[in-house]
Amino acid sequence: MSTNPASTPEWAEFSRELGMNLRRRRVALGLTQEAVAERAGISLYAYQQYERGAVTSGGAATNPRLATVLALCEVLEVALDVILPFVPKLRLGSY
């Protein structure tokens, strides 16, 4: 049985850390969630999910697409390597 790597505890932690980094930077710039979402071209709900480090009902971390992360970096005036936490090793294959 194969498992979605995004459903692992490591990826859930990655999602939470990404959310904390987004929030810290947004607050430091004095921006609202609404302003960040609008400027990045995403829905407020999606941004709130990213900032919360939400996990789907299936257990997968709610991580944004690369294009969204790059847009958020531009809006938050931060480099990609500053906003992204350490990337966990993928667990691929059967368990």
N, CA and C atoms as an extended XYZ file, in Angstrom:
285
Properties=species:S:1:pos:R:3:atomname:S:1:resname:S:1:resid:I:1 pbc="F F F"
N         0.852       -1.180        0.000 N   MET     1
C         0.000        0.000        0.000 CA  MET     1
C         0.891        1.233        0.000 C   MET     1
N         0.676        2.124       -0.961 N   SER     2
C         1.498        3.323       -1.023 CA  SER     2
C         0.795        4.466       -0.291 C   SER     2
N         1.594        5.360        0.254 N   THR     3
C         1.069        6.460        1.041 CA  THR     3
C         1.501        7.782        0.424 C   THR     3
N         0.631        8.743        0.457 N   ASN     4
C         0.932       10.072       -0.037 CA  ASN     4
C         1.982       10.708        0.886 C   ASN     4
N         3.159       11.103        0.344 N   PRO     5
C         4.186       11.697        1.205 CA  PRO     5
C         3.694       12.934        1.962 C   PRO     5
N         2.729       13.659        1.391 N   ALA     6
C         2.210       14.856        2.054 CA  ALA     6
C         1.386       14.525        3.291 C   ALA     6
N         1.094       13.252        3.494 N   SER     7
C         0.300       12.838        4.655 CA  SER     7
C         1.156       12.442        5.852 C   SER     7
N         2.466       12.563        5.738 N   THR     8
C         3.350       12.154        6.826 CA  THR     8
C         3.443       13.244        7.888 C   THR     8
N         3.801       12.883        9.104 N   PRO     9
C         3.974       13.876       10.166 CA  PRO     9
C         5.032       14.934        9.815 C   PRO     9
N         6.046       14.518        9.082 N   GLU    10
C         7.091       15.478        8.689 CA  GLU    10
C         6.538       16.595        7.815 C   GLU    10
N         5.647       16.229        6.892 N   TRP    11
C         5.067       17.252        6.027 CA  TRP    11
C         4.042       18.104        6.761 C   TRP    11
N         3.367       17.534        7.732 N   ALA    12
C         2.448       18.331        8.546 CA  ALA    12
C         3.247       19.388        9.319 C   ALA    12
N         4.396       18.990        9.854 N   GLU    13
C         5.264       19.939       10.565 CA  GLU    13
C         5.808       20.994        9.604 C   GLU    13
N         6.178       20.592        8.400 N   PHE    14
C         6.638       21.534        7.375 CA  PHE    14
C         5.566       22.581        7.115 C   PHE    14
N         4.335       22.133        6.970 N   SER    15
C         3.213       23.029        6.703 CA  SER    15
C         3.010       24.017        7.854 C   SER    15
N         3.110       23.532        9.096 N   ARG    16
C         2.964       24.419       10.261 CA  ARG    16
C         4.086       25.463       10.299 C   ARG    16
N         5.307       25.037       10.036 N   GLU    17
C         6.439       25.966       10.057 CA  GLU    17
C         6.336       26.996        8.938 C   GLU    17
N         5.904       26.557        7.767 N   LEU    18
C         5.690       27.489        6.664 CA  LEU    18
C         4.654       28.527        7.074 C   LEU    18
N         3.576       28.076        7.675 N   GLY    19
C         2.533       28.991        8.129 CA  GLY    19
C         3.040       30.005        9.146 C   GLY    19
N         3.864       29.546       10.080 N   MET    20
C         4.436       30.468       11.074 CA  MET    20
C         5.339       31.498       10.400 C   MET    20
N         6.120       31.052        9.410 N   ASN    21
C         7.005       31.974        8.686 CA  ASN    21
C         6.201       33.013        7.918 C   ASN    21
N         5.116       32.576        7.275 N   LEU    22
C         4.253       33.507        6.548 CA  LEU    22
C         3.654       34.543        7.504 C   LEU    22
N         3.140       34.065        8.616 N   ARG    23
C         2.503       34.964        9.582 CA  ARG    23
C         3.504       35.966       10.152 C   ARG    23
N         4.680       35.470       10.556 N   ARG    24
C         5.697       36.364       11.116 CA  ARG    24
C         6.043       37.494       10.151 C   ARG    24
N         6.243       37.128        8.899 N   ARG    25
C         6.629       38.128        7.904 CA  ARG    25
C         5.477       39.088        7.626 C   ARG    25
N         4.264       38.561        7.530 N   ARG    26
C         3.093       39.415        7.273 CA  ARG    26
C         2.920       40.431        8.383 C   ARG    26
N         3.018       39.964        9.624 N   VAL    27
C         2.860       40.848       10.781 CA  VAL    27
C         3.986       41.891       10.807 C   VAL    27
N         5.210       41.462       10.497 N   ALA    28
C         6.347       42.393       10.487 CA  ALA    28
C         6.147       43.521        9.481 C   ALA    28
N         5.451       43.220        8.392 N   LEU    29
C         5.181       44.238        7.375 CA  LEU    29
C         3.902       45.028        7.652 C   LEU    29
N         3.161       44.629        8.673 N   GLY    30
C         1.921       45.312        9.017 CA  GLY    30
C         0.801       45.065        8.028 C   GLY    30
N         0.804       43.899        7.398 N   LEU    31
C        -0.222       43.570        6.410 CA  LEU    31
C        -1.298       42.677        7.019 C   LEU    31
N        -2.494       42.777        6.494 N   THR    32
C        -3.567       41.874        6.886 CA  THR    32
C        -3.508       40.631        6.011 C   THR    32
N        -4.173       39.580        6.459 N   GLN    33
C        -4.273       38.377        5.634 CA  GLN    33
C        -4.966       38.703        4.317 C   GLN    33
N        -5.970       39.553        4.378 N   GLU    34
C        -6.710       39.933        3.183 CA  GLU    34
C        -5.798       40.614        2.170 C   GLU    34
N        -4.944       41.520        2.642 N   ALA    35
C        -4.047       42.244        1.747 CA  ALA    35
C        -3.044       41.303        1.084 C   ALA    35
N        -2.490       40.382        1.856 N   VAL    36
C        -1.520       39.432        1.300 CA  VAL    36
C        -2.188       38.562        0.244 C   VAL    36
N        -3.348       38.012        0.576 N   ALA    37
C        -4.064       37.144       -0.362 CA  ALA    37
C        -4.394       37.887       -1.650 C   ALA    37
N        -4.913       39.082       -1.529 N   GLU    38
C        -5.290       39.854       -2.711 CA  GLU    38
C        -4.075       40.154       -3.579 C   GLU    38
N        -2.998       40.607       -2.968 N   ARG    39
C        -1.784       40.944       -3.727 CA  ARG    39
C        -1.139       39.724       -4.372 C   ARG    39
N        -1.282       38.562       -3.729 N   ALA    40
C        -0.703       37.326       -4.270 CA  ALA    40
C        -1.615       36.664       -5.302 C   ALA    40
N        -2.846       37.151       -5.404 N   GLY    41
C        -3.783       36.595       -6.376 CA  GLY    41
C        -4.382       35.259       -5.959 C   GLY    41
N        -4.541       35.070       -4.647 N   ILE    42
C        -5.152       33.840       -4.141 CA  ILE    42
C        -6.336       34.218       -3.249 C   ILE    42
N        -7.132       33.229       -2.926 N   SER    43
C        -8.281       33.515       -2.071 CA  SER    43
C        -7.824       33.716       -0.628 C   SER    43
N        -8.601       34.470        0.101 N   LEU    44
C        -8.322       34.670        1.521 CA  LEU    44
C        -8.341       33.329        2.242 C   LEU    44
N        -9.322       32.476        1.901 N   TYR    45
C        -9.421       31.166        2.541 CA  TYR    45
C        -8.139       30.358        2.331 C   TYR    45
N        -7.626       30.338        1.115 N   ALA    46
C        -6.393       29.586        0.831 CA  ALA    46
C        -5.238       30.135        1.666 C   ALA    46
N        -5.095       31.453        1.692 N   TYR    47
C        -4.002       32.032        2.471 CA  TYR    47
C        -4.154       31.688        3.952 C   TYR    47
N        -5.359       31.773        4.468 N   GLN    48
C        -5.578       31.429        5.875 CA  GLN    48
C        -5.198       29.973        6.151 C   GLN    48
N        -5.510       29.089        5.210 N   GLN    49
C        -5.143       27.680        5.367 CA  GLN    49
C        -3.619       27.521        5.397 C   GLN    49
N        -2.920       28.220        4.529 N   TYR    50
C        -1.457       28.137        4.501 CA  TYR    50
C        -0.867       28.667        5.797 C   TYR    50
N        -1.376       29.797        6.244 N   GLU    51
C        -0.835       30.411        7.451 CA  GLU    51
C        -1.124       29.553        8.687 C   GLU    51
N        -2.242       28.864        8.697 N   ARG    52
C        -2.582       27.982        9.818 CA  ARG    52
C        -1.825       26.659        9.776 C   ARG    52
N        -1.256       26.333        8.615 N   GLY    53
C        -0.613       25.028        8.479 CA  GLY    53
C        -1.638       23.922        8.508 C   GLY    53
N        -2.760       24.167        7.867 N   ALA    54
C        -3.889       23.241        7.905 CA  ALA    54
C        -3.558       21.894        7.279 C   ALA    54
N        -4.296       20.897        7.717 N   VAL    55
C        -4.190       19.539        7.193 CA  VAL    55
C        -5.564       19.163        6.655 C   VAL    55
N        -5.612       18.532        5.486 N   THR    56
C        -6.887       18.148        4.879 CA  THR    56
C        -7.538       17.014        5.666 C   THR    56
N        -8.780       16.742        5.354 N   SER    57
C        -9.488       15.651        6.032 CA  SER    57
C        -8.817       14.304        5.769 C   SER    57
N        -8.091       14.202        4.655 N   GLY    58
C        -7.360       12.976        4.346 CA  GLY    58
C        -6.009       12.898        5.026 C   GLY    58
N        -5.660       13.939        5.777 N   GLY    59
C        -4.408       13.940        6.514 CA  GLY    59
C        -3.237       14.569        5.797 C   GLY    59
N        -3.443       15.062        4.582 N   ALA    60
C        -2.355       15.676        3.826 CA  ALA    60
C        -2.196       17.147        4.218 C   ALA    60
N        -0.956       17.573        4.298 N   ALA    61
C        -0.673       18.978        4.603 CA  ALA    61
C        -1.159       19.855        3.457 C   ALA    61
N        -1.713       21.007        3.798 N   THR    62
C        -2.185       21.958        2.797 CA  THR    62
C        -1.026       22.883        2.442 C   THR    62
N        -0.253       22.476        1.471 N   ASN    63
C         0.907       23.259        1.045 CA  ASN    63
C         0.613       23.937       -0.286 C   ASN    63
N         1.017       25.197       -0.422 N   PRO    64
C         0.764       25.921       -1.665 CA  PRO    64
C         1.639       25.423       -2.812 C   PRO    64
N         1.195       25.680       -4.015 N   ARG    65
C         1.986       25.379       -5.211 CA  ARG    65
C         3.188       26.313       -5.265 C   ARG    65
N         4.185       25.929       -6.042 N   LEU    66
C         5.400       26.731       -6.157 CA  LEU    66
C         5.094       28.144       -6.647 C   LEU    66
N         4.231       28.281       -7.635 N   ALA    67
C         3.888       29.610       -8.148 CA  ALA    67
C         3.266       30.478       -7.056 C   ALA    67
N         2.478       29.869       -6.191 N   THR    68
C         1.862       30.603       -5.086 CA  THR    68
C         2.914       31.017       -4.070 C   THR    68
N         3.844       30.114       -3.757 N   VAL    69
C         4.912       30.451       -2.810 CA  VAL    69
C         5.744       31.613       -3.348 C   VAL    69
N         6.054       31.589       -4.629 N   LEU    70
C         6.837       32.679       -5.228 CA  LEU    70
C         6.069       33.996       -5.191 C   LEU    70
N         4.770       33.950       -5.440 N   ALA    71
C         3.950       35.159       -5.360 CA  ALA    71
C         3.917       35.686       -3.929 C   ALA    71
N         3.799       34.783       -2.957 N   LEU    72
C         3.787       35.202       -1.552 CA  LEU    72
C         5.131       35.821       -1.160 C   LEU    72
N         6.222       35.250       -1.650 N   CYS    73
C         7.551       35.821       -1.371 CA  CYS    73
C         7.648       37.242       -1.909 C   CYS    73
N         7.111       37.455       -3.098 N   GLU    74
C         7.142       38.797       -3.684 CA  GLU    74
C         6.319       39.772       -2.845 C   GLU    74
N         5.117       39.367       -2.473 N   VAL    75
C         4.236       40.220       -1.667 CA  VAL    75
C         4.869       40.513       -0.306 C   VAL    75
N         5.471       39.483        0.291 N   LEU    76
C         6.040       39.627        1.633 CA  LEU    76
C         7.480       40.143        1.610 C   LEU    76
N         7.976       40.415        0.403 N   GLU    77
C         9.316       40.991        0.232 CA  GLU    77
C        10.379       40.163        0.952 C   GLU    77
N        10.360       38.860        0.662 N   VAL    78
C        11.277       37.939        1.323 CA  VAL    78
C        11.758       36.892        0.314 C   VAL    78
N        12.976       36.421        0.516 N   ALA    79
C        13.527       35.384       -0.358 CA  ALA    79
C        12.898       34.031       -0.047 C   ALA    79
N        12.858       33.199       -1.042 N   LEU    80
C        12.278       31.866       -0.910 CA  LEU    80
C        12.934       31.072        0.211 C   LEU    80
N        14.249       31.129        0.321 N   ASP    81
C        14.935       30.334        1.343 CA  ASP    81
C        14.678       30.841        2.756 C   ASP    81
N        14.147       32.039        2.877 N   VAL    82
C        13.809       32.574        4.197 CA  VAL    82
C        12.434       32.089        4.636 C   VAL    82
N        11.514       31.991        3.698 N   ILE    83
C        10.136       31.640        4.039 CA  ILE    83
C         9.925       30.126        4.162 C   ILE    83
N        10.684       29.342        3.383 N   LEU    84
C        10.512       27.889        3.428 CA  LEU    84
C        11.311       27.279        4.565 C   LEU    84
N        10.670       26.414        5.343 N   PRO    85
C        11.416       25.681        6.374 CA  PRO    85
C        12.255       24.578        5.727 C   PRO    85
N        13.037       23.894        6.530 N   PHE    86
C        13.804       22.747        6.060 CA  PHE    86
C        12.833       21.738        5.460 C   PHE    86
N        13.149       21.244        4.282 N   VAL    87
C        12.266       20.295        3.600 CA  VAL    87
C        12.559       18.877        4.090 C   VAL    87
N        11.553       18.190        4.609 N   PRO    88
C        11.780       16.825        5.104 CA  PRO    88
C        12.068       15.868        3.962 C   PRO    88
N        12.740       14.805        4.284 N   LYS    89
C        13.012       13.762        3.300 CA  LYS    89
C        11.700       13.071        2.957 C   LYS    89
N        11.463       12.885        1.666 N   LEU    90
C        10.246       12.200        1.225 CA  LEU    90
C        10.327       10.720        1.550 C   LEU    90
N         9.234       10.188        2.034 N   ARG    91
C         9.122        8.746        2.240 CA  ARG    91
C         8.281        8.221        1.080 C   ARG    91
N         8.923        7.532        0.186 N   LEU    92
C         8.235        7.005       -0.975 CA  LEU    92
C         8.120        5.493       -0.884 C   LEU    92
N         7.110        4.955       -1.544 N   GLY    93
C         6.967        3.513       -1.595 CA  GLY    93
C         5.964        2.986       -0.596 C   GLY    93
N         6.060        1.716       -0.341 N   SER    94
C         5.108        1.031        0.541 CA  SER    94
C         5.542        1.104        1.985 C   SER    94
N         4.566        0.950        2.858 N   TYR    95
C         4.814        0.928        4.303 CA  TYR    95
C         4.486       -0.423        4.836 C   TYR    95
